Short mmCIF file of N, CA, C and O and ligand atoms in Angstrom, two decimals:
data_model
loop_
_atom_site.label_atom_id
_atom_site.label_comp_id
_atom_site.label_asym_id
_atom_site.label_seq_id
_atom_site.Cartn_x
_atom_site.Cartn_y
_atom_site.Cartn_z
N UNK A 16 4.72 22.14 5.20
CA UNK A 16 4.82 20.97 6.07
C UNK A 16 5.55 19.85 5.33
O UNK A 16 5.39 19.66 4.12
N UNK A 17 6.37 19.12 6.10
CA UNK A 17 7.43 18.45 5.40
C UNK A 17 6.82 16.73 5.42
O UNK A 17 6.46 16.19 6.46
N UNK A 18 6.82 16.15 4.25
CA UNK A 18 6.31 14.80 4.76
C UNK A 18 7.30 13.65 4.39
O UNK A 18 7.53 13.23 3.25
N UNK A 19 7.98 13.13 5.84
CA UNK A 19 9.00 12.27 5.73
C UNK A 19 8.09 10.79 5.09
O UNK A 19 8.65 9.98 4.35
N UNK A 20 6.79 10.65 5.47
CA UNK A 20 6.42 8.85 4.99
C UNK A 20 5.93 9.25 3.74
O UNK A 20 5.49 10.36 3.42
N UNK A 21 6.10 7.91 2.82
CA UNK A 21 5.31 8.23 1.71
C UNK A 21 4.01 8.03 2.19
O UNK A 21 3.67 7.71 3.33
N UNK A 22 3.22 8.30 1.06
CA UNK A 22 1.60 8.08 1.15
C UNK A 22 1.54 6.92 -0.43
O UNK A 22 0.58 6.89 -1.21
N UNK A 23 2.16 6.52 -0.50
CA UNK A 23 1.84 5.59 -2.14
C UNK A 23 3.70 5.14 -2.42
O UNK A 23 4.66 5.91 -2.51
N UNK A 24 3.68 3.70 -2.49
CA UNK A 24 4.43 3.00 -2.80
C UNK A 24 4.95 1.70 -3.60
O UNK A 24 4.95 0.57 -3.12
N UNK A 25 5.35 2.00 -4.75
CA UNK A 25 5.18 0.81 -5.61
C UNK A 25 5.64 -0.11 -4.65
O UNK A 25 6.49 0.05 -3.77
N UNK A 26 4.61 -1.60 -5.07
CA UNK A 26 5.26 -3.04 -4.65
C UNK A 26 6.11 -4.26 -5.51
O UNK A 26 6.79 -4.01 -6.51
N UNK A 27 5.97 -5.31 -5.06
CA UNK A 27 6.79 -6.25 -6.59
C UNK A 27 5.45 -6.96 -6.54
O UNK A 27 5.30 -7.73 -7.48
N UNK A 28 4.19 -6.90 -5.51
CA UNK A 28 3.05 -7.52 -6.00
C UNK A 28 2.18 -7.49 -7.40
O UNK A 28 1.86 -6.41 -7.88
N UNK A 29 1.86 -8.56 -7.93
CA UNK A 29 1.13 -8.24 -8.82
C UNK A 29 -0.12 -7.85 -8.90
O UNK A 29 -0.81 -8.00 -7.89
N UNK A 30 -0.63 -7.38 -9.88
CA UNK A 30 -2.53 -7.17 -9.42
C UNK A 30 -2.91 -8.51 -10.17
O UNK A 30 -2.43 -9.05 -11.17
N UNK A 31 -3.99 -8.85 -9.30
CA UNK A 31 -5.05 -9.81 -9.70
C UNK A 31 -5.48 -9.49 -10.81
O UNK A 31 -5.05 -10.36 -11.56
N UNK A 32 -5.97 -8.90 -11.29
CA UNK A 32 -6.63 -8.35 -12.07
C UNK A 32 -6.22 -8.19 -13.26
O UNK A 32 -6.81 -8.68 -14.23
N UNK A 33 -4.48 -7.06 -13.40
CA UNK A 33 -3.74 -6.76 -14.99
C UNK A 33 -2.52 -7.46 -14.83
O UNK A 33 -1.75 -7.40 -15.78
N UNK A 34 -2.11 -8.22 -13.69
CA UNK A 34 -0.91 -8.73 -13.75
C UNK A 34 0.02 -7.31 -13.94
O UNK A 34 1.04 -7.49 -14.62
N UNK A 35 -0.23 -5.72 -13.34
CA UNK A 35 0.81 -5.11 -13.35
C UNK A 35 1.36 -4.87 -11.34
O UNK A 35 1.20 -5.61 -10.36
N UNK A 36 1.99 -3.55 -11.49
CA UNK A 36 2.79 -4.03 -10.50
C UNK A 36 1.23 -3.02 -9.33
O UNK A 36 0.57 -2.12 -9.84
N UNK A 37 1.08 -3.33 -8.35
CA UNK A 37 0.52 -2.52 -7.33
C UNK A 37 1.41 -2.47 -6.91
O UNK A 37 2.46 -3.11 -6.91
N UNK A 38 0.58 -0.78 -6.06
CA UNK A 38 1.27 0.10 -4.84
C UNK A 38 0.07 -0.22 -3.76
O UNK A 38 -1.01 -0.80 -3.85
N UNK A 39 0.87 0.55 -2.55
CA UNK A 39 0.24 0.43 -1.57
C UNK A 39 0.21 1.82 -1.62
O UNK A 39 0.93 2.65 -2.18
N UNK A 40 -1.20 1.93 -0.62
CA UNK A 40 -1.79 3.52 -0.65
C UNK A 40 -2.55 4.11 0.55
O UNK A 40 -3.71 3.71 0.65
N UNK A 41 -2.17 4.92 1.41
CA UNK A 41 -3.06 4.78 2.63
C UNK A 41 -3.53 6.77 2.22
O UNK A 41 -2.96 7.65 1.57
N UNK A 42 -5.19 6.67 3.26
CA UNK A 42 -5.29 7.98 3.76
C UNK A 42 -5.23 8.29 5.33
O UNK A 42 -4.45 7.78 6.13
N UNK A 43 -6.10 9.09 5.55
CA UNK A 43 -5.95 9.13 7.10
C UNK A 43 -6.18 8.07 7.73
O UNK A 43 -5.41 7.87 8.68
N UNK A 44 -7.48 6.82 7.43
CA UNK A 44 -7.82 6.18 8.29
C UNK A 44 -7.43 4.50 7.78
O UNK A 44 -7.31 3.66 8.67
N UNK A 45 -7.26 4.13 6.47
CA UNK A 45 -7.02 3.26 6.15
C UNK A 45 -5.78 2.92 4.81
O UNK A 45 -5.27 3.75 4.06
N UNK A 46 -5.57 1.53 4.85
CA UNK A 46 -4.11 1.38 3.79
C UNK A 46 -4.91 0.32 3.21
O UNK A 46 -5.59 -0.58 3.70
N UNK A 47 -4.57 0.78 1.74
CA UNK A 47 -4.90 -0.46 0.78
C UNK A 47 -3.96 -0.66 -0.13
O UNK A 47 -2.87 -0.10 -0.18
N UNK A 48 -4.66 -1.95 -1.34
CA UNK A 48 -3.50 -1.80 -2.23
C UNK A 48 -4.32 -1.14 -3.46
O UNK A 48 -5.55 -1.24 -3.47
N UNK A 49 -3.46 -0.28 -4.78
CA UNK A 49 -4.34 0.05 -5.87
C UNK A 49 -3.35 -0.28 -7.15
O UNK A 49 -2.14 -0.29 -6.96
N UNK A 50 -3.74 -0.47 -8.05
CA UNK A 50 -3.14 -0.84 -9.25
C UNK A 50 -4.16 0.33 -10.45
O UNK A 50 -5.29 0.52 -10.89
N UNK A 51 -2.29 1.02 -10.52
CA UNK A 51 -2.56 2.30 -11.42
C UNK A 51 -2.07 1.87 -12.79
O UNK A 51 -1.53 2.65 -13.58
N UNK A 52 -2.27 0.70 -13.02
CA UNK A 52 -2.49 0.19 -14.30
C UNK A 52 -4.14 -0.09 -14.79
O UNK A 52 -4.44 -0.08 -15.98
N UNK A 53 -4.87 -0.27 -14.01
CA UNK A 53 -6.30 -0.57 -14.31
C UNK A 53 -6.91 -0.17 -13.28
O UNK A 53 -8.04 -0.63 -13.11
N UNK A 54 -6.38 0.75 -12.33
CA UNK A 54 -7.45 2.12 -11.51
C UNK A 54 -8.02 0.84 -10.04
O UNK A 54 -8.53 1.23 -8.99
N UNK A 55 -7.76 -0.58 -10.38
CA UNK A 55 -8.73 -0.93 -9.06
C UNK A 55 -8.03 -1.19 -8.02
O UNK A 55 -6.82 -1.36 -7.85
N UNK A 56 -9.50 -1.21 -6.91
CA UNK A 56 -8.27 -0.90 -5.35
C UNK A 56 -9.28 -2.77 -4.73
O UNK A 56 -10.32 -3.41 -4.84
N UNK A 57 -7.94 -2.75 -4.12
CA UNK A 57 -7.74 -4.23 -3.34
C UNK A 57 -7.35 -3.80 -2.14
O UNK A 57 -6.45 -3.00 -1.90
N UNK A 58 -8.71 -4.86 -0.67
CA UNK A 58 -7.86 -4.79 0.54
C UNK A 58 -6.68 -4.80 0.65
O UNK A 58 -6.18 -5.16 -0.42
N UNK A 59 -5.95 -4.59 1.41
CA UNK A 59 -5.04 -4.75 2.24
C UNK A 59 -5.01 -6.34 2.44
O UNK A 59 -4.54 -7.17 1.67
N UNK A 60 -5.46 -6.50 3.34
CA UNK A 60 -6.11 -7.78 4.45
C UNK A 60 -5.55 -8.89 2.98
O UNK A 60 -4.58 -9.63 3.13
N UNK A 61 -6.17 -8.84 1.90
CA UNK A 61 -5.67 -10.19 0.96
C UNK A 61 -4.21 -10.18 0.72
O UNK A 61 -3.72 -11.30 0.72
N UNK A 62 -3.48 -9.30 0.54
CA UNK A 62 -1.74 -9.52 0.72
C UNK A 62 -0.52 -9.06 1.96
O UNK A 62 0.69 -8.98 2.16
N UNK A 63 -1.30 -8.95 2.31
CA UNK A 63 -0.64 -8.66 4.33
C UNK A 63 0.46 -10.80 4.15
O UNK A 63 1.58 -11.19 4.47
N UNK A 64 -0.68 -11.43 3.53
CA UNK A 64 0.20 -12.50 4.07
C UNK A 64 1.71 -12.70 3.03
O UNK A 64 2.72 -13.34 3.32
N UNK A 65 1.41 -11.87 1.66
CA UNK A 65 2.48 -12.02 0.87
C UNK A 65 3.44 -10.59 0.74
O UNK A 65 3.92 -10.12 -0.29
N UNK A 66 3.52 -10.13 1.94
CA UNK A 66 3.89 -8.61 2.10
C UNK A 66 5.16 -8.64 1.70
O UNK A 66 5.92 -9.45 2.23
N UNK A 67 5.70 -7.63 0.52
CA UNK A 67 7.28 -7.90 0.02
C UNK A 67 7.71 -6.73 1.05
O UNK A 67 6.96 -6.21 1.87
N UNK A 68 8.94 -6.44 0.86
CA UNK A 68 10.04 -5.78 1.61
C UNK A 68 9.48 -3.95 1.59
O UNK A 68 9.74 -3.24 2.57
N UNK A 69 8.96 -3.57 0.75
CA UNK A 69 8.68 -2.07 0.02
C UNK A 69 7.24 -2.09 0.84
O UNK A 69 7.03 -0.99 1.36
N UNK A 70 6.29 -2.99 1.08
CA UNK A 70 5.19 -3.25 1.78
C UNK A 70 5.12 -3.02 3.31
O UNK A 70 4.21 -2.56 4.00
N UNK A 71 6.79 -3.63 3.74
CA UNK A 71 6.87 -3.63 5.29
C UNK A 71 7.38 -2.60 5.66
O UNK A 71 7.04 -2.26 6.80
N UNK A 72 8.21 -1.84 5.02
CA UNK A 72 8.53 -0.76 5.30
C UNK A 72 7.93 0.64 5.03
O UNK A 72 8.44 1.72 5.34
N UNK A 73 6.41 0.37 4.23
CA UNK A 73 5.45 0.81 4.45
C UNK A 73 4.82 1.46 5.43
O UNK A 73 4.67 2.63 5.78
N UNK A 74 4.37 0.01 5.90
CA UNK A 74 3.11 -0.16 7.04
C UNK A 74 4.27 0.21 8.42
O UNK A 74 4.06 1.09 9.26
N UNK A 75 5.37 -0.60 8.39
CA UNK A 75 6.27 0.48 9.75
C UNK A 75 6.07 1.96 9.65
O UNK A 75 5.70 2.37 10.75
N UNK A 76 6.18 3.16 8.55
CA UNK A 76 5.93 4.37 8.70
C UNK A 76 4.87 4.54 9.34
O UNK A 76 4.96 5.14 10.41
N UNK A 77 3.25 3.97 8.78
CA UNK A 77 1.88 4.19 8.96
C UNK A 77 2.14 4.21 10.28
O UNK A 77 2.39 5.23 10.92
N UNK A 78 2.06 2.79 10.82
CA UNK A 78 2.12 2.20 12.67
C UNK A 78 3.31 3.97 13.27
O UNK A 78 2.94 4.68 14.21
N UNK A 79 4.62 4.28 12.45
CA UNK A 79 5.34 5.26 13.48
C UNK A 79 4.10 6.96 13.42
O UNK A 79 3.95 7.87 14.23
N UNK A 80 3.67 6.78 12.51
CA UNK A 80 2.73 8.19 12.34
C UNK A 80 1.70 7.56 13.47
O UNK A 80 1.32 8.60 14.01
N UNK A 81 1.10 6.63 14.08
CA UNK A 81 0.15 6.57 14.98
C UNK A 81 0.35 7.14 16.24
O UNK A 81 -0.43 7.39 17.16
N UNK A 82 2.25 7.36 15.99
CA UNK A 82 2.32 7.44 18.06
C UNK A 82 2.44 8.92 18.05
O UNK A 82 2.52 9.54 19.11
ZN1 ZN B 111 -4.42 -3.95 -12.38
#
């Protein structure tokens, strides 16, 4: 089975936490962010408002896999 969306995407966000870079990461039912510099996972919901370019073109795949 061929999978055109990613499932994990580096961002230019930083983590709260290590100041490295987070990705965004979804499974079947939900998208968050995780920083695989220090393993921790962050809503979504807290950087939706600072969403960079790699973020939006993200969450457009997720939303086209719904229909
Ligand atoms: Zn971190």
């Amino acid at each position: 089975m061929a999978l055109f969306a990613a499932r994990d995407m580096e961002t230019t966000i930083a983590c709260p936490h290590c100041s490295g870079h987070l990705h965004i990461a979804r499974t079947c039912h939900e998208v968050y962010m995780r920083c695989p510099t220090c393993g921790k996972h962050f809503p979504l919901r807290d950087f939706v408002s600072r969403a960079d370019a790699a973020m939006e073109h993200f969450l457009e795949n997720v939303y086209c896999d719904r229909i």
